[in-house]
């Protein structure tokens, strides 16, 4: 594992711990829990950080740390462990998603014109909630996935919610930006363009703004997570991002 990937992995684990309402430490892993966002798998899951954790024990650890749930999410941060755990978790009824960790340097990145700007979570709420409903989620789940954003404020040294707007001021796209000068890392997360405003350059505006803000803060690397099966991986690749490694997310069915 490269030094950069090690630092990214540590940052992801630390971010999850800091934003959690509750944590339970387990052998080679920990669970995060948040009763206020009980339907958010991001805030209620088992995170496996040790590369030598026992793959066969993961379902039991998830149940032990999370208590009774309809679904259990297990995130395995180490790629090799995730590969070893896949057949065992599949036998236990878990499906696997592969997460690509992509990164690029921020040196020389300048704010675009127009740029995206930080907004308060309340300003984003209507647009995010509407998008969740457009994706076919029920209202209760859409509410949980919209309101969980406030928990992320605890996750990093500086957390910003960026919004790109139309010419008439409507929020067209949004993303989270996490800055950590101590770790020398920035993360761009949850970049979404509303259905009505796609293919108008708003994603590029958010990405360029995030890179520029990280550069201005003296942070040399920005990383993000992309699904291996989704089109954004190619979109990010064309914008200078390269693959650092992979992690895995497992959900029982």
CSV table of C-alpha atoms in Angstrom, one decimal:
chain,number,residue,atom,x,y,z
A,1,UNK,CA,0.0,0.0,0.0
A,2,UNK,CA,1.4,3.4,-1.0
A,3,UNK,CA,1.9,6.1,1.6
A,4,UNK,CA,-0.8,8.2,0.0
A,5,UNK,CA,-3.3,5.3,0.1
A,6,UNK,CA,-2.4,4.6,3.7
A,7,UNK,CA,-3.2,8.2,4.6
A,8,UNK,CA,-6.4,8.2,2.7
A,9,UNK,CA,-7.5,5.0,4.4
A,10,UNK,CA,-6.7,6.5,7.8
A,11,UNK,CA,-8.5,9.7,7.0
A,12,UNK,CA,-11.7,7.7,5.9
A,13,UNK,CA,-11.7,5.7,9.2
A,14,UNK,CA,-11.1,8.9,11.3
A,15,UNK,CA,-13.8,10.8,9.4
A,16,UNK,CA,-16.3,8.0,10.1
A,17,UNK,CA,-15.4,8.0,13.8
A,18,UNK,CA,-15.6,11.7,14.2
A,19,UNK,CA,-19.0,12.1,12.6
A,20,UNK,CA,-20.6,9.2,14.4
A,21,UNK,CA,-23.0,9.7,17.3
A,22,UNK,CA,-21.8,6.4,18.8
A,23,UNK,CA,-18.9,4.0,18.1
A,24,UNK,CA,-18.3,0.4,19.2
A,25,UNK,CA,-14.7,-0.8,19.0
A,26,UNK,CA,-14.4,-4.4,17.8
A,27,UNK,CA,-11.4,-6.7,16.8
A,28,UNK,CA,-9.9,-5.1,13.7
A,29,UNK,CA,-13.0,-3.0,13.1
A,30,UNK,CA,-15.5,-0.6,14.7
A,31,UNK,CA,-19.2,0.2,14.1
A,32,UNK,CA,-20.6,3.7,13.7
A,33,UNK,CA,-24.2,4.4,14.8
A,34,UNK,CA,-26.5,7.3,14.7
A,35,UNK,CA,-30.1,6.9,16.0
A,36,UNK,CA,-31.1,10.3,14.5
A,37,UNK,CA,-30.2,8.9,11.0
A,38,UNK,CA,-31.1,5.3,11.5
A,39,UNK,CA,-31.9,4.6,7.9
A,40,UNK,CA,-28.5,6.0,6.7
A,41,UNK,CA,-26.1,3.1,6.1
A,42,UNK,CA,-23.3,5.6,6.0
A,43,UNK,CA,-24.0,6.4,9.7
A,44,UNK,CA,-24.8,2.8,10.8
A,45,UNK,CA,-22.3,0.3,9.5
A,46,UNK,CA,-19.3,-1.9,10.4
A,47,UNK,CA,-16.0,-0.4,9.2
A,48,UNK,CA,-13.1,-2.9,8.9
A,49,UNK,CA,-9.8,-1.0,9.1
A,50,UNK,CA,-7.3,-3.8,10.0
A,51,UNK,CA,-5.9,-5.7,7.1
A,52,UNK,CA,-5.5,-8.8,9.2
A,53,UNK,CA,-9.1,-8.9,10.5
A,54,UNK,CA,-10.9,-12.3,10.3
A,55,UNK,CA,-13.2,-12.3,7.3
A,56,UNK,CA,-15.3,-15.1,8.6
A,57,UNK,CA,-16.1,-13.0,11.8
A,58,UNK,CA,-17.4,-9.9,10.0
A,59,UNK,CA,-21.2,-10.7,9.9
A,60,UNK,CA,-21.1,-11.5,13.6
A,61,UNK,CA,-19.2,-8.3,14.4
A,62,UNK,CA,-21.7,-6.3,12.4
A,63,UNK,CA,-24.6,-7.8,14.4
A,64,UNK,CA,-22.7,-7.4,17.6
A,65,UNK,CA,-21.9,-3.7,17.0
A,66,UNK,CA,-25.1,-2.6,15.3
A,67,UNK,CA,-27.8,-4.6,17.0
A,68,UNK,CA,-30.9,-5.7,15.2
A,69,UNK,CA,-31.3,-4.1,11.7
A,70,UNK,CA,-33.1,-5.0,8.5
A,71,UNK,CA,-29.9,-4.6,6.6
A,72,UNK,CA,-26.2,-4.6,7.6
A,73,UNK,CA,-23.5,-2.6,5.7
A,74,UNK,CA,-19.9,-3.7,6.0
A,75,UNK,CA,-17.1,-1.4,4.6
A,76,UNK,CA,-13.7,-3.1,4.2
A,77,UNK,CA,-11.0,-0.5,3.7
A,78,UNK,CA,-8.2,-2.8,2.8
A,79,UNK,CA,-8.4,-4.2,-0.7
A,80,UNK,CA,-6.7,-7.5,-0.1
A,81,UNK,CA,-8.9,-8.2,2.9
A,82,UNK,CA,-11.9,-7.3,0.9
A,83,UNK,CA,-11.0,-9.8,-1.8
A,84,UNK,CA,-10.5,-12.5,0.8
A,85,UNK,CA,-13.8,-11.7,2.6
A,86,UNK,CA,-15.9,-11.7,-0.6
A,87,UNK,CA,-16.7,-15.4,-0.9
A,88,UNK,CA,-17.4,-15.7,2.9
A,89,UNK,CA,-19.7,-12.7,2.9
A,90,UNK,CA,-21.4,-13.9,-0.3
A,91,UNK,CA,-22.1,-17.2,1.4
A,92,UNK,CA,-23.6,-15.2,4.3
A,93,UNK,CA,-26.0,-13.3,1.9
A,94,UNK,CA,-24.0,-10.2,1.2
A,95,UNK,CA,-23.7,-8.4,-2.1
A,96,UNK,CA,-20.5,-6.5,-2.9
A,97,UNK,CA,-19.9,-3.0,-4.3
A,98,UNK,CA,-16.4,-2.1,-5.4
A,99,UNK,CA,-15.3,1.5,-4.6
A,100,UNK,CA,-12.5,3.1,-6.5
A,101,UNK,CA,-10.2,5.5,-4.7
A,102,UNK,CA,-9.2,8.2,-7.1
A,103,UNK,CA,-6.8,11.1,-6.5
A,104,UNK,CA,-4.9,13.9,-8.1
A,105,UNK,CA,-2.6,16.8,-7.1
A,106,UNK,CA,-4.1,20.2,-6.5
A,107,UNK,CA,-1.0,22.3,-7.5
A,108,UNK,CA,-1.8,25.0,-10.0
A,109,UNK,CA,-5.6,24.6,-9.6
A,110,UNK,CA,-7.4,28.0,-9.7
A,111,UNK,CA,-11.1,28.9,-9.1
A,112,UNK,CA,-13.2,28.6,-12.2
A,113,UNK,CA,-15.5,31.4,-13.4
A,114,UNK,CA,-18.2,31.1,-12.2
A,115,UNK,CA,-17.2,29.2,-9.1
A,116,UNK,CA,-19.2,27.2,-6.7
A,117,UNK,CA,-19.7,28.6,-3.2
A,118,UNK,CA,-20.2,27.2,0.3
A,119,UNK,CA,-23.7,27.2,1.5
A,120,UNK,CA,-25.4,26.1,4.8
A,121,UNK,CA,-27.1,22.7,4.9
A,122,UNK,CA,-30.5,24.4,5.2
A,123,UNK,CA,-30.0,26.1,1.8
A,124,UNK,CA,-29.3,22.7,0.2
A,125,UNK,CA,-32.1,20.8,1.8
A,126,UNK,CA,-34.9,21.4,-0.7
A,127,UNK,CA,-32.8,20.5,-3.7
A,128,UNK,CA,-31.3,17.4,-2.1
A,129,UNK,CA,-34.6,16.2,-0.8
A,130,UNK,CA,-36.2,16.6,-4.3
A,131,UNK,CA,-33.4,14.7,-5.9
A,132,UNK,CA,-33.8,11.8,-3.5
A,133,UNK,CA,-37.5,11.6,-4.3
A,134,UNK,CA,-36.6,11.8,-8.1
A,135,UNK,CA,-34.5,8.7,-7.5
A,136,UNK,CA,-37.5,6.8,-6.3
A,137,UNK,CA,-36.9,6.8,-2.6
A,138,UNK,CA,-39.8,6.9,-0.1
A,139,UNK,CA,-40.2,10.1,1.8
A,140,UNK,CA,-38.9,8.8,5.1
A,141,UNK,CA,-35.7,7.4,3.6
A,142,UNK,CA,-35.3,10.6,1.5
A,143,UNK,CA,-35.5,12.6,4.7
A,144,UNK,CA,-32.9,10.5,6.5
A,145,UNK,CA,-30.5,10.8,3.5
A,146,UNK,CA,-31.0,14.5,3.2
A,147,UNK,CA,-30.7,15.4,6.9
A,148,UNK,CA,-27.7,13.2,7.6
A,149,UNK,CA,-25.5,15.8,5.9
A,150,UNK,CA,-25.3,17.9,9.1
A,151,UNK,CA,-23.6,15.0,10.9
A,152,UNK,CA,-20.7,15.3,8.4
A,153,UNK,CA,-19.8,18.7,9.9
A,154,UNK,CA,-18.0,16.8,12.7
A,155,UNK,CA,-15.9,14.6,10.3
A,156,UNK,CA,-12.9,16.8,9.3
A,157,UNK,CA,-11.0,19.9,10.3
A,158,UNK,CA,-13.1,21.9,7.7
A,159,UNK,CA,-16.3,20.7,6.1
A,160,UNK,CA,-17.9,22.8,3.4
A,161,UNK,CA,-21.0,22.2,1.3
A,162,UNK,CA,-20.5,23.6,-2.1
A,163,UNK,CA,-23.3,24.6,-4.5
A,164,UNK,CA,-23.2,25.5,-8.2
A,165,UNK,CA,-26.1,27.7,-9.3
A,166,UNK,CA,-27.9,28.6,-12.5
A,167,UNK,CA,-27.8,32.1,-13.9
A,168,UNK,CA,-31.0,32.9,-12.0
A,169,UNK,CA,-29.5,31.7,-8.7
A,170,UNK,CA,-31.2,28.2,-8.4
A,171,UNK,CA,-29.0,25.5,-6.9
A,172,UNK,CA,-28.2,23.1,-9.8
A,173,UNK,CA,-25.5,20.9,-8.3
A,174,UNK,CA,-23.8,20.3,-5.0
A,175,UNK,CA,-20.9,18.4,-3.3
A,176,UNK,CA,-19.2,18.1,0.1
A,177,UNK,CA,-15.6,19.2,0.5
A,178,UNK,CA,-13.5,18.0,3.4
A,179,UNK,CA,-10.2,19.7,4.1
A,180,UNK,CA,-7.6,18.3,6.6
A,181,UNK,CA,-4.3,20.2,6.6
A,182,UNK,CA,-2.8,17.9,9.2
A,183,UNK,CA,-3.3,14.9,6.9
A,184,UNK,CA,-2.5,16.9,3.8
A,185,UNK,CA,-5.7,15.6,2.2
A,186,UNK,CA,-8.9,16.9,0.8
A,187,UNK,CA,-11.9,14.8,-0.2
A,188,UNK,CA,-14.8,15.7,-2.6
A,189,UNK,CA,-17.8,13.6,-1.8
A,190,UNK,CA,-21.5,13.2,-2.8
A,191,UNK,CA,-21.2,15.3,-6.0
A,192,UNK,CA,-24.7,15.4,-7.6
A,193,UNK,CA,-26.2,17.5,-10.4
A,194,UNK,CA,-30.0,17.8,-10.3
A,195,UNK,CA,-31.8,16.1,-13.2
A,196,UNK,CA,-33.0,19.3,-14.8
A,197,UNK,CA,-29.5,20.8,-14.9
A,198,UNK,CA,-27.3,18.0,-16.2
A,199,UNK,CA,-24.8,18.4,-19.1
A,200,UNK,CA,-24.4,22.2,-18.4
A,201,UNK,CA,-20.9,22.1,-16.8
A,202,UNK,CA,-22.0,22.3,-13.1
A,203,UNK,CA,-20.1,19.1,-12.2
A,204,UNK,CA,-16.9,20.7,-13.6
A,205,UNK,CA,-17.6,23.8,-11.7
A,206,UNK,CA,-17.8,21.9,-8.4
A,207,UNK,CA,-14.7,19.8,-9.1
A,208,UNK,CA,-12.6,22.8,-10.1
A,209,UNK,CA,-13.8,24.8,-7.1
A,210,UNK,CA,-12.9,21.9,-4.7
A,211,UNK,CA,-9.5,21.5,-6.2
A,212,UNK,CA,-8.8,25.2,-6.0
A,213,UNK,CA,-9.9,25.5,-2.4
A,214,UNK,CA,-7.8,22.6,-1.4
A,215,UNK,CA,-4.8,24.2,-3.2
A,216,UNK,CA,-5.4,27.5,-1.5
A,217,UNK,CA,-5.5,25.7,1.9
A,218,UNK,CA,-2.0,24.2,1.2
A,219,UNK,CA,-3.4,20.7,0.7
A,220,UNK,CA,-1.5,18.9,-2.0
A,221,UNK,CA,-3.8,15.9,-2.7
A,222,UNK,CA,-7.6,15.6,-3.3
A,223,UNK,CA,-9.2,12.2,-3.4
A,224,UNK,CA,-12.7,10.9,-4.0
A,225,UNK,CA,-14.6,7.6,-4.1
A,226,UNK,CA,-16.3,6.3,-7.3
A,227,UNK,CA,-18.3,3.2,-7.9
A,228,UNK,CA,-16.4,0.9,-10.3
A,229,UNK,CA,-19.5,0.2,-12.4
A,230,UNK,CA,-20.5,3.9,-12.7
A,231,UNK,CA,-19.8,6.3,-15.5
A,232,UNK,CA,-18.2,9.0,-13.2
A,233,UNK,CA,-15.0,7.0,-12.9
A,234,UNK,CA,-14.2,7.8,-16.6
A,235,UNK,CA,-15.3,11.4,-16.1
A,236,UNK,CA,-12.9,11.8,-13.3
A,237,UNK,CA,-10.1,10.1,-15.2
A,238,UNK,CA,-10.4,12.6,-18.0
A,239,UNK,CA,-9.9,15.3,-15.4
A,240,UNK,CA,-6.6,14.0,-14.1
A,241,UNK,CA,-7.6,11.5,-11.5
A,242,UNK,CA,-5.8,8.2,-11.2
A,243,UNK,CA,-6.7,5.1,-9.2
A,244,UNK,CA,-4.9,4.7,-5.9
A,245,UNK,CA,-6.7,1.5,-4.8
A,246,UNK,CA,-10.0,-0.1,-4.0
A,247,UNK,CA,-12.2,-0.7,-1.0
A,248,UNK,CA,-15.3,-2.8,-0.7
A,249,UNK,CA,-18.8,-2.3,0.6
A,250,UNK,CA,-21.0,-5.2,1.4
A,251,UNK,CA,-24.8,-5.2,2.0
A,252,UNK,CA,-26.8,-8.2,3.1
A,253,UNK,CA,-30.0,-9.2,1.3
